[in-house]
Amino acid sequence: MKKGFKLIALVCIFALLFTCLTLVACNKKTPEKIVRISTTTSVNDSGLMEYLRPYFEADTGYKWEISSAGTGAAIAAATYGNADVILVHSKKSEEEFVAGGFSYVVDGYAAERVSFMHNFFVLVGPSTDPARVKAVKNQSGTTVKDGFAAIAEHESTFISRGDKSGTHNKEITLWPESVGIVDNNVANIPEGIKGWYKSLGAGMGACLLAAQQQNGYVLTDKATFLSYKNASDGDRLPALEILWEEDSAMKNTYSILCVNKDAPFVSSVTGEALPAGSVKIDPEAAEVFLKWMTGEHASQLIAVYGVEQYGGSLFTLDSGYRA
Amino acid sequence: MGSVFEKAGQLILGKDPLIGSILGTTMYMAVLSSLIAFLLGAIIGMLIANHNFKGKTVVKIILRTLMGLPPVVVGIVLYILFSNTGPFGALGLIYSVPLMIIAQVVLITPIAAGMTESSVASVVELCKPTLKGLGLSPLKRFGLTIFECKYQLVSVYLFAFARAISEVGAVQIVGGNILYKTRVMTTAIALNYNTGDFAYAVALGIILLAIALAMNLTAGILQLVARRRHDRV
Amino acid sequence: MIECKVKKLYGDKLALDVDCSFEEGKIYAIIGNNGSGKSTLLNVLAKQVRYDGTVNAPKDVVYMTQSAYNFDFSVRRNVLLFTPKKDAQRVKEAERMMQAIGLDALAKKKANRLSGGEGQKTALVRTLTQDAKILLLDEPTSSMDISSSKIAEELIKEYRARTNCTVFIVTHSVLQAETIADEILFFDGGKILERGKDIIKTPSTPELQLFLATR
């Protein structure tokens, strides 16, 4: 009966070899010039990149391949050698990336992090406003942190992303110390606030819908909120409205970081250092992307993005990143 | 929900510029991965059903455990292995359809094998003594057994295809959901949900269901025709 | 000469314990209660189970098992499954057998949708299209009506005459055993208790007497 085993093993090995060979053969290298961009889902979801794509491809002759994942995975993709450039919006993670030697200063720019545009997170909540956030806002000298304090004080339902995303990372900086949220680790949420502080571990869309259904407050990027408000089949968040926006504490800065081809890459399996230059990174493509995104044409395009659909631009361009 | 069906209609009629690319990638990935997984799985399942060997129960338990492989975990492991800093990075398969197919094959093969094993075991039990008694070569016996299990195998394939076309976790991770390259129906649905375009997401879902329905109908009709032809005396 | 010196245990239970020899070219009928070792002997002769001991028998065996299985083809195709199409004489012979036992009317019907008796006829005719040195039949006519059963017996005899093979036929019909066999074996508790041409008429053990009395 050992024959049966041998047969199974042989068949499996052959079939697997065959599969791998066909797949590799099928994946013939395209001669096109490609820039591999890794970005967070929220950037991809905003639709900005799809809006810019045809102009970029016409202007530069490059094609772009945007892979999107959560902030952590998007940055990890670059440290795994799977991207030439990253476009993210999480200052702390970006600084860690730079400190790790994974980025470099492109000629003509001041730093590794090229913070080229921003928008604002907005605090949205039910129109009934059980925590009286609007009243807090109308007092002079208050910031959004006072609004968050009001929510905590009234123990009004708050929906948290709870997924270590850029939005989640921003949210945890906005609570007063007394609430006891210390970091983005959901295991550290104090027992006492669990009655009203709901950590969902889900995407922005799911959190917005949860807030709609549970009459809760939620921190969101404006683009996603507006796209749910102006969905093709009507207003999907009729109970919610923007209660606080344009507060400097809620500024959401987007940065481009080119990946350093000589970065200290380590094997993704063994953790051993890989020889310099062994990981295929295309800095030329990355710089083409960086220069185009910070150039004249992209600036014009970004400045008007969203005006037609939402009545206001979704992103504001920054300057001062040049050397 | 009228608008959803309108949207689905528009998508099917090709009024959406992206749908062609997404649909093409989806079909290519689903057909190829389900075929490979089915062939591997069916052979493994038939061999296990056909042979009594020491440790058969253990093999079956392992197989049934593998049937529950979490797609996201498979995605992450393959991502690590096929990243440019990983052992198979030189193949350049990260964020490509072939790697998505590999992920699907890893996920679906145990399911196809397990389903084959459990659905053909009774048939094999019935026809094995007769086949052995006829003094045939093992290869011929195997061929005839496969023939006897054809309806079960068709069901297994359809299930493999349904899994391949509806899986999202692993293909999202290893494919990266790159438009015009690795975006498939399921990852597009997830994306459109995130961006709040529910109508588009549901419309894509309707198309997905329509494809599955078409597959099952075709298989059903083929079986019917095959039976009819034999019944005519 | 076929020689058989075999012990076979299923767990603790002794299934077969024989030391016997058989003349080639004869028909042996095997009778006995359920679990007395009849089918086990056939399995041993067909080398389909492991056993202790030695069997000295030709390797060329055809075995029709108790639950005759028909494939998802027409009756005709099932019967001719192992007959080369070019071999006109054998095809003709198979067709003659089909006609004799009344399968010709069902020739185009799917074989796995037949009644039990019809299915058994198909399997039997298919078995008889194959040449062998030993033919093992495990209750080949158990689902057939009496007249078909008689025809089947004739076909088996013809087969023996044609191929000069040794036939072992397990049966629950004492009458069938008497009409078809050159020698009858009575099994009890895994052992051959009595064998001979006339053991039905003159049973010498109380076991066989009891067995016959309950028929």
mmCIF file of N, CA and C in Angstrom, chain A residues 42-138:
data_model
loop_
_atom_site.group_PDB
_atom_site.id
_atom_site.type_symbol
_atom_site.label_atom_id
_atom_site.label_comp_id
_atom_site.label_asym_id
_atom_site.label_seq_id
_atom_site.Cartn_x
_atom_site.Cartn_y
_atom_site.Cartn_z
ATOM 1 N N SER A 42 -7.505 54.396 2.312
ATOM 2 C CA SER A 42 -8.283 55.641 2.307
ATOM 3 C C SER A 42 -7.881 56.546 1.147
ATOM 4 N N VAL A 43 -6.586 56.546 0.795
ATOM 5 C CA VAL A 43 -6.162 57.347 -0.357
ATOM 6 C C VAL A 43 -6.798 56.782 -1.619
ATOM 7 N N ASN A 44 -6.730 55.467 -1.737
ATOM 8 C CA ASN A 44 -7.296 54.818 -2.908
ATOM 9 C C ASN A 44 -8.806 55.041 -2.976
ATOM 10 N N ASP A 45 -9.459 54.934 -1.798
ATOM 11 C CA ASP A 45 -10.909 55.071 -1.753
ATOM 12 C C ASP A 45 -11.377 56.476 -2.125
ATOM 13 N N SER A 46 -10.539 57.461 -1.892
ATOM 14 C CA SER A 46 -10.965 58.836 -2.169
ATOM 15 C C SER A 46 -11.167 59.055 -3.654
ATOM 16 N N GLY A 47 -10.627 58.175 -4.484
ATOM 17 C CA GLY A 47 -10.810 58.309 -5.925
ATOM 18 C C GLY A 47 -9.833 59.274 -6.572
ATOM 19 N N LEU A 48 -9.016 59.940 -5.748
ATOM 20 C CA LEU A 48 -8.080 60.935 -6.290
ATOM 21 C C LEU A 48 -7.121 60.314 -7.294
ATOM 22 N N MET A 49 -6.599 59.143 -6.956
ATOM 23 C CA MET A 49 -5.571 58.557 -7.803
ATOM 24 C C MET A 49 -6.127 58.148 -9.165
ATOM 25 N N GLU A 50 -7.347 57.608 -9.154
ATOM 26 C CA GLU A 50 -7.945 57.228 -10.440
ATOM 27 C C GLU A 50 -8.219 58.455 -11.299
ATOM 28 N N TYR A 51 -8.524 59.560 -10.612
ATOM 29 C CA TYR A 51 -8.763 60.814 -11.303
ATOM 30 C C TYR A 51 -7.477 61.321 -11.963
ATOM 31 N N LEU A 52 -6.352 61.114 -11.281
ATOM 32 C CA LEU A 52 -5.075 61.627 -11.791
ATOM 33 C C LEU A 52 -4.426 60.697 -12.816
ATOM 34 N N ARG A 53 -4.767 59.404 -12.752
ATOM 35 C CA ARG A 53 -4.059 58.407 -13.550
ATOM 36 C C ARG A 53 -3.861 58.764 -15.025
ATOM 37 N N PRO A 54 -4.929 59.079 -15.773
ATOM 38 C CA PRO A 54 -4.706 59.306 -17.209
ATOM 39 C C PRO A 54 -3.758 60.469 -17.493
ATOM 40 N N TYR A 55 -3.837 61.507 -16.636
ATOM 41 C CA TYR A 55 -2.949 62.661 -16.859
ATOM 42 C C TYR A 55 -1.503 62.266 -16.610
ATOM 43 N N PHE A 56 -1.290 61.510 -15.539
ATOM 44 C CA PHE A 56 0.075 61.079 -15.216
ATOM 45 C C PHE A 56 0.639 60.233 -16.352
ATOM 46 N N GLU A 57 -0.165 59.299 -16.822
ATOM 47 C CA GLU A 57 0.344 58.393 -17.849
ATOM 48 C C GLU A 57 0.617 59.139 -19.148
ATOM 49 N N ALA A 58 -0.226 60.126 -19.457
ATOM 50 C CA ALA A 58 -0.014 60.911 -20.678
ATOM 51 C C ALA A 58 1.223 61.792 -20.535
ATOM 52 N N ASP A 59 1.408 62.373 -19.358
ATOM 53 C CA ASP A 59 2.513 63.319 -19.177
ATOM 54 C C ASP A 59 3.870 62.627 -19.111
ATOM 55 N N THR A 60 3.931 61.468 -18.472
ATOM 56 C CA THR A 60 5.243 60.884 -18.179
ATOM 57 C C THR A 60 5.585 59.650 -19.011
ATOM 58 N N GLY A 61 4.585 59.011 -19.594
ATOM 59 C CA GLY A 61 4.844 57.767 -20.303
ATOM 60 C C GLY A 61 4.976 56.574 -19.374
ATOM 61 N N TYR A 62 4.840 56.819 -18.084
ATOM 62 C CA TYR A 62 4.853 55.723 -17.116
ATOM 63 C C TYR A 62 3.427 55.256 -16.850
ATOM 64 N N LYS A 63 3.313 53.970 -16.466
ATOM 65 C CA LYS A 63 2.042 53.483 -15.935
ATOM 66 C C LYS A 63 2.206 53.346 -14.442
ATOM 67 N N TRP A 64 1.120 53.532 -13.697
ATOM 68 C CA TRP A 64 1.291 53.259 -12.277
ATOM 69 C C TRP A 64 0.447 52.086 -11.827
ATOM 70 N N GLU A 65 1.014 51.369 -10.880
ATOM 71 C CA GLU A 65 0.301 50.249 -10.278
ATOM 72 C C GLU A 65 0.146 50.548 -8.796
ATOM 73 N N ILE A 66 -1.074 50.856 -8.413
ATOM 74 C CA ILE A 66 -1.303 51.229 -7.025
ATOM 75 C C ILE A 66 -1.847 50.045 -6.257
ATOM 76 N N SER A 67 -1.094 49.597 -5.275
ATOM 77 C CA SER A 67 -1.647 48.590 -4.372
ATOM 78 C C SER A 67 -2.049 49.313 -3.103
ATOM 79 N N SER A 68 -3.174 48.891 -2.550
ATOM 80 C CA SER A 68 -3.633 49.591 -1.364
ATOM 81 C C SER A 68 -3.883 48.608 -0.242
ATOM 82 N N ALA A 69 -3.577 49.052 0.972
ATOM 83 C CA ALA A 69 -3.809 48.238 2.163
ATOM 84 C C ALA A 69 -3.893 49.212 3.329
ATOM 85 N N GLY A 70 -4.081 48.710 4.533
ATOM 86 C CA GLY A 70 -4.084 49.578 5.694
ATOM 87 C C GLY A 70 -2.724 50.249 5.843
ATOM 88 N N THR A 71 -2.646 51.328 6.629
ATOM 89 C CA THR A 71 -1.401 52.093 6.750
ATOM 90 C C THR A 71 -0.201 51.186 7.044
ATOM 91 N N GLY A 72 -0.354 50.327 8.027
ATOM 92 C CA GLY A 72 0.755 49.459 8.416
ATOM 93 C C GLY A 72 1.212 48.585 7.267
ATOM 94 N N ALA A 73 0.248 47.912 6.606
ATOM 95 C CA ALA A 73 0.587 47.011 5.510
ATOM 96 C C ALA A 73 1.124 47.782 4.314
ATOM 97 N N ALA A 74 0.616 48.989 4.084
ATOM 98 C CA ALA A 74 1.067 49.785 2.946
ATOM 99 C C ALA A 74 2.541 50.142 3.108
ATOM 100 N N ILE A 75 2.930 50.484 4.329
ATOM 101 C CA ILE A 75 4.335 50.805 4.575
ATOM 102 C C ILE A 75 5.175 49.526 4.581
ATOM 103 N N ALA A 76 4.619 48.462 5.164
ATOM 104 C CA ALA A 76 5.339 47.184 5.178
ATOM 105 C C ALA A 76 5.634 46.724 3.752
ATOM 106 N N ALA A 77 4.705 46.985 2.829
ATOM 107 C CA ALA A 77 4.918 46.584 1.436
ATOM 108 C C ALA A 77 6.237 47.152 0.922
ATOM 109 N N ALA A 78 6.535 48.407 1.302
ATOM 110 C CA ALA A 78 7.778 49.031 0.855
ATOM 111 C C ALA A 78 8.982 48.398 1.534
ATOM 112 N N THR A 79 8.858 48.083 2.822
ATOM 113 C CA THR A 79 10.005 47.461 3.496
ATOM 114 C C THR A 79 10.199 46.026 3.021
ATOM 115 N N TYR A 80 9.187 45.461 2.384
ATOM 116 C CA TYR A 80 9.310 44.120 1.798
ATOM 117 C C TYR A 80 9.794 44.202 0.340
ATOM 118 N N GLY A 81 10.074 45.400 -0.102
ATOM 119 C CA GLY A 81 10.609 45.570 -1.456
ATOM 120 C C GLY A 81 9.563 45.516 -2.547
ATOM 121 N N ASN A 82 8.287 45.717 -2.184
ATOM 122 C CA ASN A 82 7.228 45.575 -3.177
ATOM 123 C C ASN A 82 6.708 46.903 -3.721
ATOM 124 N N ALA A 83 7.391 48.004 -3.405
ATOM 125 C CA ALA A 83 6.946 49.293 -3.913
ATOM 126 C C ALA A 83 8.153 50.188 -4.157
ATOM 127 N N ASP A 84 8.007 51.084 -5.154
ATOM 128 C CA ASP A 84 9.073 52.047 -5.422
ATOM 129 C C ASP A 84 8.852 53.322 -4.625
ATOM 130 N N VAL A 85 7.586 53.558 -4.290
ATOM 131 C CA VAL A 85 7.258 54.813 -3.624
ATOM 132 C C VAL A 85 5.987 54.584 -2.807
ATOM 133 N N ILE A 86 5.887 55.309 -1.679
ATOM 134 C CA ILE A 86 4.655 55.171 -0.894
ATOM 135 C C ILE A 86 3.975 56.527 -0.736
ATOM 136 N N LEU A 87 2.666 56.488 -0.654
ATOM 137 C CA LEU A 87 1.882 57.699 -0.447
ATOM 138 C C LEU A 87 0.979 57.418 0.751
ATOM 139 N N VAL A 88 1.327 58.008 1.891
ATOM 140 C CA VAL A 88 0.597 57.675 3.112
ATOM 141 C C VAL A 88 0.313 58.938 3.926
ATOM 142 N N HIS A 89 -0.407 58.764 5.020
ATOM 143 C CA HIS A 89 -0.753 59.930 5.843
ATOM 144 C C HIS A 89 -0.739 59.560 7.311
ATOM 145 N N SER A 90 0.422 59.106 7.765
ATOM 146 C CA SER A 90 0.552 58.772 9.175
ATOM 147 C C SER A 90 1.956 59.150 9.614
ATOM 148 N N LYS A 91 2.055 60.349 10.180
ATOM 149 C CA LYS A 91 3.354 60.957 10.440
ATOM 150 C C LYS A 91 4.286 60.037 11.219
ATOM 151 N N LYS A 92 3.735 59.436 12.263
ATOM 152 C CA LYS A 92 4.585 58.625 13.139
ATOM 153 C C LYS A 92 5.186 57.435 12.368
ATOM 154 N N SER A 93 4.328 56.753 11.621
ATOM 155 C CA SER A 93 4.814 55.605 10.858
ATOM 156 C C SER A 93 5.814 56.036 9.806
ATOM 157 N N GLU A 94 5.560 57.193 9.193
ATOM 158 C CA GLU A 94 6.486 57.683 8.166
ATOM 159 C C GLU A 94 7.850 57.973 8.778
ATOM 160 N N GLU A 95 7.829 58.559 9.956
ATOM 161 C CA GLU A 95 9.105 58.891 10.598
ATOM 162 C C GLU A 95 9.885 57.626 10.954
ATOM 163 N N GLU A 96 9.159 56.604 11.374
ATOM 164 C CA GLU A 96 9.828 55.331 11.654
ATOM 165 C C GLU A 96 10.450 54.759 10.381
ATOM 166 N N PHE A 97 9.712 54.885 9.296
ATOM 167 C CA PHE A 97 10.178 54.394 7.992
ATOM 168 C C PHE A 97 11.472 55.098 7.590
ATOM 169 N N VAL A 98 11.479 56.401 7.781
ATOM 170 C CA VAL A 98 12.672 57.194 7.446
ATOM 171 C C VAL A 98 13.825 56.824 8.379
ATOM 172 N N ALA A 99 13.516 56.721 9.672
ATOM 173 C CA ALA A 99 14.558 56.403 10.646
ATOM 174 C C ALA A 99 15.179 55.036 10.347
ATOM 175 N N GLY A 100 14.392 54.139 9.768
ATOM 176 C CA GLY A 100 14.900 52.814 9.423
ATOM 177 C C GLY A 100 15.783 52.812 8.190
ATOM 178 N N GLY A 101 15.915 53.969 7.552
ATOM 179 C CA GLY A 101 16.774 54.059 6.371
ATOM 180 C C GLY A 101 16.104 53.616 5.092
ATOM 181 N N PHE A 102 14.780 53.545 5.094
ATOM 182 C CA PHE A 102 14.082 53.045 3.928
ATOM 183 C C PHE A 102 13.770 54.128 2.890
ATOM 184 N N SER A 103 14.056 55.380 3.245
ATOM 185 C CA SER A 103 13.773 56.432 2.276
ATOM 186 C C SER A 103 15.022 57.295 2.098
ATOM 187 N N TYR A 104 14.979 58.172 1.159
ATOM 188 C CA TYR A 104 16.132 59.042 0.926
ATOM 189 C C TYR A 104 15.641 60.394 0.439
ATOM 190 N N VAL A 105 16.521 61.371 0.516
ATOM 191 C CA VAL A 105 16.155 62.717 0.093
ATOM 192 C C VAL A 105 16.403 62.840 -1.403
ATOM 193 N N VAL A 106 15.353 63.144 -2.128
ATOM 194 C CA VAL A 106 15.487 63.320 -3.568
ATOM 195 C C VAL A 106 16.023 64.725 -3.837
ATOM 196 N N ASP A 107 16.916 64.831 -4.802
ATOM 197 C CA ASP A 107 17.512 66.135 -5.138
ATOM 198 C C ASP A 107 16.429 67.185 -5.349
ATOM 199 N N GLY A 108 16.600 68.314 -4.702
ATOM 200 C CA GLY A 108 15.652 69.408 -4.879
ATOM 201 C C GLY A 108 14.583 69.427 -3.805
ATOM 202 N N TYR A 109 14.564 68.395 -2.945
ATOM 203 C CA TYR A 109 13.571 68.350 -1.866
ATOM 204 C C TYR A 109 14.274 68.468 -0.522
ATOM 205 N N ALA A 110 13.529 68.947 0.474
ATOM 206 C CA ALA A 110 14.161 69.257 1.760
ATOM 207 C C ALA A 110 14.365 68.024 2.625
ATOM 208 N N ALA A 111 13.461 67.059 2.494
ATOM 209 C CA ALA A 111 13.543 65.910 3.395
ATOM 210 C C ALA A 111 13.025 64.654 2.696
ATOM 211 N N GLU A 112 13.171 63.502 3.394
ATOM 212 C CA GLU A 112 12.651 62.251 2.848
ATOM 213 C C GLU A 112 11.130 62.320 2.686
ATOM 214 N N ARG A 113 10.490 62.846 3.739
ATOM 215 C CA ARG A 113 9.024 62.966 3.701
ATOM 216 C C ARG A 113 8.642 64.193 2.906
ATOM 217 N N VAL A 114 7.981 63.988 1.800
ATOM 218 C CA VAL A 114 7.528 65.132 1.014
ATOM 219 C C VAL A 114 6.034 65.304 1.294
ATOM 220 N N SER A 115 5.731 66.190 2.251
ATOM 221 C CA SER A 115 4.336 66.381 2.655
ATOM 222 C C SER A 115 3.708 67.396 1.719
ATOM 223 N N PHE A 116 3.037 66.880 0.704
ATOM 224 C CA PHE A 116 2.663 67.765 -0.406
ATOM 225 C C PHE A 116 1.215 68.225 -0.349
ATOM 226 N N MET A 117 0.384 67.577 0.438
ATOM 227 C CA MET A 117 -0.994 68.067 0.524
ATOM 228 C C MET A 117 -1.624 67.626 1.839
ATOM 229 N N HIS A 118 -2.734 68.250 2.162
ATOM 230 C CA HIS A 118 -3.432 67.850 3.384
ATOM 231 C C HIS A 118 -4.927 68.035 3.210
ATOM 232 N N ASN A 119 -5.648 67.422 4.077
ATOM 233 C CA ASN A 119 -7.053 67.769 4.262
ATOM 234 C C ASN A 119 -7.326 67.648 5.753
ATOM 235 N N PHE A 120 -8.560 67.730 6.108
ATOM 236 C CA PHE A 120 -8.875 67.673 7.541
ATOM 237 C C PHE A 120 -9.792 66.496 7.825
ATOM 238 N N PHE A 121 -9.486 65.857 8.929
ATOM 239 C CA PHE A 121 -10.488 64.923 9.432
ATOM 240 C C PHE A 121 -11.653 65.750 9.932
ATOM 241 N N VAL A 122 -12.812 65.152 9.958
ATOM 242 C CA VAL A 122 -13.952 65.873 10.510
ATOM 243 C C VAL A 122 -14.582 64.998 11.592
ATOM 244 N N LEU A 123 -15.124 65.692 12.606
ATOM 245 C CA LEU A 123 -15.876 64.964 13.637
ATOM 246 C C LEU A 123 -17.336 65.013 13.223
ATOM 247 N N VAL A 124 -17.901 63.860 12.985
ATOM 248 C CA VAL A 124 -19.315 63.847 12.626
ATOM 249 C C VAL A 124 -20.097 63.163 13.745
ATOM 250 N N GLY A 125 -21.363 63.480 13.793
ATOM 251 C CA GLY A 125 -22.198 62.883 14.831
ATOM 252 C C GLY A 125 -23.661 63.115 14.501
ATOM 253 N N PRO A 126 -24.539 62.589 15.338
ATOM 254 C CA PRO A 126 -25.976 62.746 15.068
ATOM 255 C C PRO A 126 -26.399 64.219 15.136
ATOM 256 N N SER A 127 -27.359 64.575 14.303
ATOM 257 C CA SER A 127 -27.857 65.953 14.283
ATOM 258 C C SER A 127 -28.422 66.326 15.652
ATOM 259 N N THR A 128 -28.938 65.338 16.391
ATOM 260 C CA THR A 128 -29.497 65.614 17.714
ATOM 261 C C THR A 128 -28.414 66.008 18.715
ATOM 262 N N ASP A 129 -27.184 65.656 18.421
ATOM 263 C CA ASP A 129 -26.007 66.075 19.187
ATOM 264 C C ASP A 129 -26.158 65.883 20.703
ATOM 265 N N PRO A 130 -26.319 64.665 21.179
ATOM 266 C CA PRO A 130 -26.548 64.425 22.610
ATOM 267 C C PRO A 130 -25.420 64.934 23.510
ATOM 268 N N ALA A 131 -24.208 65.057 22.974
ATOM 269 C CA ALA A 131 -23.090 65.516 23.817
ATOM 270 C C ALA A 131 -22.890 67.022 23.722
ATOM 271 N N ARG A 132 -23.740 67.690 22.973
ATOM 272 C CA ARG A 132 -23.672 69.164 22.822
ATOM 273 C C ARG A 132 -22.315 69.623 22.311
ATOM 274 N N VAL A 133 -21.808 68.926 21.327
ATOM 275 C CA VAL A 133 -20.520 69.293 20.745
ATOM 276 C C VAL A 133 -20.616 70.659 20.065
ATOM 277 N N LYS A 134 -21.755 70.886 19.423
ATOM 278 C CA LYS A 134 -21.932 72.168 18.714
ATOM 279 C C LYS A 134 -21.836 73.355 19.674
ATOM 280 N N ALA A 135 -22.422 73.176 20.831
ATOM 281 C CA ALA A 135 -22.382 74.254 21.819
ATOM 282 C C ALA A 135 -20.950 74.528 22.262
ATOM 283 N N VAL A 136 -20.184 73.442 22.420
ATOM 284 C CA VAL A 136 -18.781 73.606 22.808
ATOM 285 C C VAL A 136 -18.032 74.370 21.728
ATOM 286 N N LYS A 137 -18.331 74.001 20.469
ATOM 287 C CA LYS A 137 -17.624 74.626 19.353
ATOM 288 C C LYS A 137 -17.907 76.136 19.306
ATOM 289 N N ASN A 138 -19.160 76.498 19.647
ATOM 290 C CA ASN A 138 -19.538 77.903 19.542
ATOM 291 C C ASN A 138 -18.920 78.775 20.621
#
